[in-house]
XYZ file of C-alpha atoms in Angstrom:
209
model
C -5.539 22.368 27.725
C -8.915 20.988 26.699
C -11.828 23.297 27.429
C -14.708 21.807 29.361
C -17.673 20.998 27.179
C -20.956 22.547 28.331
C -23.547 20.179 29.761
C -26.172 19.084 27.222
C -29.484 18.868 29.035
C -32.059 19.065 26.286
C -32.971 15.571 25.030
C -35.877 14.027 26.892
C -35.543 11.165 24.386
C -32.733 10.272 22.001
C -32.992 12.679 19.071
C -30.736 13.655 16.187
C -29.780 17.148 17.354
C -26.179 18.353 17.281
C -24.383 19.667 20.366
C -23.860 22.984 18.650
C -27.598 23.269 18.081
C -28.277 22.509 21.733
C -25.788 25.143 22.902
C -27.640 27.710 20.821
C -30.838 26.970 22.702
C -32.818 30.198 23.207
C -30.164 32.431 24.772
C -27.719 31.752 21.952
C -30.041 32.655 19.120
C -31.297 35.734 20.914
C -27.910 37.278 20.096
C -28.931 37.185 16.438
C -31.178 40.149 15.727
C -32.713 38.355 12.764
C -33.933 35.560 15.054
C -36.246 37.954 16.873
C -38.182 38.547 13.659
C -38.650 34.889 12.708
C -41.900 34.219 14.574
C -44.426 36.565 13.004
C -47.419 34.428 12.091
C -49.781 31.872 13.520
C -48.942 28.217 13.005
C -51.518 25.438 12.878
C -50.448 22.059 14.242
C -51.925 18.898 15.661
C -52.700 18.526 19.364
C -49.951 15.927 19.915
C -47.425 18.433 18.507
C -48.783 21.158 20.802
C -48.600 18.854 23.809
C -45.009 17.881 23.052
C -43.909 21.496 22.622
C -45.676 22.482 25.859
C -43.825 19.698 27.656
C -40.479 20.873 26.296
C -41.135 24.515 27.157
C -42.200 23.664 30.718
C -39.373 21.213 31.373
C -36.681 22.634 33.682
C -33.946 20.931 31.630
C -34.557 23.353 28.761
C -34.053 27.107 28.618
C -37.351 27.808 26.850
C -39.776 30.133 28.603
C -42.433 30.512 25.943
C -43.596 28.886 22.699
C -41.931 31.763 20.820
C -38.583 30.786 22.319
C -38.986 27.225 21.054
C -40.225 28.355 17.629
C -37.336 30.818 17.190
C -34.811 28.118 17.997
C -36.442 25.550 15.700
C -36.742 27.985 12.802
C -33.224 29.277 13.254
C -31.775 25.754 13.158
C -33.815 24.905 10.050
C -32.654 28.044 8.263
C -29.056 27.258 9.239
C -29.444 23.763 7.778
C -30.632 25.245 4.478
C -27.704 27.668 4.474
C -25.221 24.810 5.033
C -26.947 22.794 2.284
C -26.241 25.569 -0.186
C -29.101 28.057 0.062
C -29.417 30.682 -1.451
C -27.928 28.606 -4.264
C -31.497 27.651 -5.080
C -30.646 25.801 -8.289
C -28.123 23.514 -6.627
C -30.266 23.045 -3.545
C -33.347 22.449 -5.662
C -31.587 19.688 -7.612
C -30.433 18.072 -4.383
C -33.909 18.144 -2.860
C -35.502 16.849 -6.069
C -32.994 13.981 -6.153
C -33.876 13.103 -2.564
C -37.590 13.226 -3.360
C -37.073 10.852 -6.307
C -35.152 8.413 -4.130
C -37.799 8.570 -1.408
C -40.603 8.041 -3.929
C -38.817 5.046 -5.451
C -38.285 3.554 -1.998
C -41.975 3.974 -1.154
C -43.015 2.493 -4.504
C -40.742 -0.496 -3.954
C -42.129 -1.058 -0.457
C -45.723 -0.780 -1.704
C -45.010 -3.136 -4.591
C -43.528 -5.728 -2.239
C -46.541 -5.455 0.066
C -48.871 -5.999 -2.900
C -46.825 -8.977 -4.106
C -46.974 -10.566 -0.657
C -50.761 -10.123 -0.543
C -51.206 -11.572 -4.032
C -49.094 -14.611 -3.184
C -51.455 -15.260 -0.282
C -54.386 -14.879 -2.681
C -52.731 -17.355 -5.072
C -52.913 -20.074 -2.463
C -56.479 -19.230 -1.481
C -57.759 -19.143 -5.060
C -56.006 -22.352 -6.086
C -57.493 -24.159 -3.103
C -60.942 -22.661 -3.802
C -60.913 -23.884 -7.412
C -59.929 -27.399 -6.371
C -62.770 -27.544 -3.877
C -65.285 -25.736 -6.144
C -65.558 -22.975 -3.553
C -67.269 -20.254 -5.580
C -67.883 -18.010 -2.570
C -64.189 -17.657 -1.732
C -63.282 -16.777 -5.326
C -66.077 -14.205 -5.583
C -65.093 -12.698 -2.226
C -61.426 -12.361 -3.243
C -62.247 -10.843 -6.640
C -64.673 -8.402 -5.053
C -62.012 -7.312 -2.546
C -59.385 -6.888 -5.272
C -61.773 -4.862 -7.409
C -62.552 -2.527 -4.529
C -58.876 -2.206 -3.671
C -57.924 -1.251 -7.235
C -60.775 1.262 -7.528
C -59.655 2.964 -4.323
C -56.129 3.544 -5.661
C -55.155 7.215 -5.237
C -54.380 7.837 -8.921
C -55.020 6.506 -12.417
C -51.371 5.532 -12.702
C -51.369 3.494 -9.511
C -54.681 1.920 -10.472
C -53.229 0.748 -13.794
C -50.096 -0.511 -12.084
C -52.075 -2.537 -9.543
C -54.357 -3.866 -12.273
C -51.304 -5.101 -14.172
C -49.909 -6.816 -11.074
C -53.235 -8.529 -10.412
C -54.136 -9.659 -13.936
C -50.757 -11.178 -14.634
C -51.281 -13.714 -11.823
C -52.147 -17.133 -13.213
C -54.388 -17.879 -10.249
C -56.465 -14.765 -10.982
C -56.798 -15.627 -14.663
C -57.819 -19.196 -13.882
C -60.346 -18.026 -11.281
C -62.019 -15.661 -13.756
C -62.252 -18.390 -16.404
C -63.514 -20.879 -13.825
C -66.364 -18.569 -12.865
C -67.303 -17.890 -16.482
C -67.063 -21.498 -17.677
C -67.908 -23.711 -14.726
C -70.384 -21.981 -12.427
C -71.725 -18.994 -14.341
C -75.232 -20.436 -14.556
C -75.365 -20.992 -10.804
C -74.272 -17.494 -9.822
C -76.490 -14.642 -8.697
C -76.956 -11.622 -10.928
C -74.528 -9.582 -8.812
C -71.919 -12.358 -8.984
C -72.337 -12.647 -12.768
C -71.816 -8.916 -13.185
C -68.633 -9.179 -11.100
C -67.349 -12.095 -13.168
C -68.148 -10.284 -16.421
C -66.283 -7.154 -15.292
C -63.228 -9.206 -14.450
C -63.481 -11.148 -17.705
C -63.586 -7.905 -19.674
C -60.581 -6.550 -17.757
C -58.662 -9.743 -18.406
C -59.425 -9.802 -22.125
C -58.392 -6.159 -22.485
C -55.200 -6.771 -20.559
C -54.317 -9.869 -22.601
C -54.917 -7.944 -25.831
C -52.412 -5.290 -24.766
C -49.863 -7.675 -23.331
């Protein structure tokens, strides 16, 4: 005879929470004496988080009565997840977490790289058109934006990576040479300084590549 499954009332929205975790909601974890000692310090969080937790605690479809009830349940489930993952085998767990961090970082880097490539392809078209129409202003504007974007990179490594992506573009190289050779005498002092900075960057990059 199949036992009747208890009603799951918790999700206000679709969330990835197991049925076992829901059945342990508040009353279940109170049976564990260790759970009562989990919440012992203040926690800082954003207002949207506070508002969401308040809504959950006050909702009649949950068994939470106070923030502590919610926090005990959340912490208990997190600690259980670590235990299942292998904790206190810290070496094995550490390797697993580090592997996941590497994969996540590579995925972010790939996404960022693709976004940069898409932007540069758009710039290729703009710069090629600007050279054909002798549109100095558009070229200067694009180079100024790219310079600012590279300088605002969060680290030296990312700055160098972005610089490599930019300077290897034929449209960028041609735009720099066009400014230096075709319209340099007609540029303002600020525009000349910009062109000279880019020309120096390009020459340094070409020497290394």
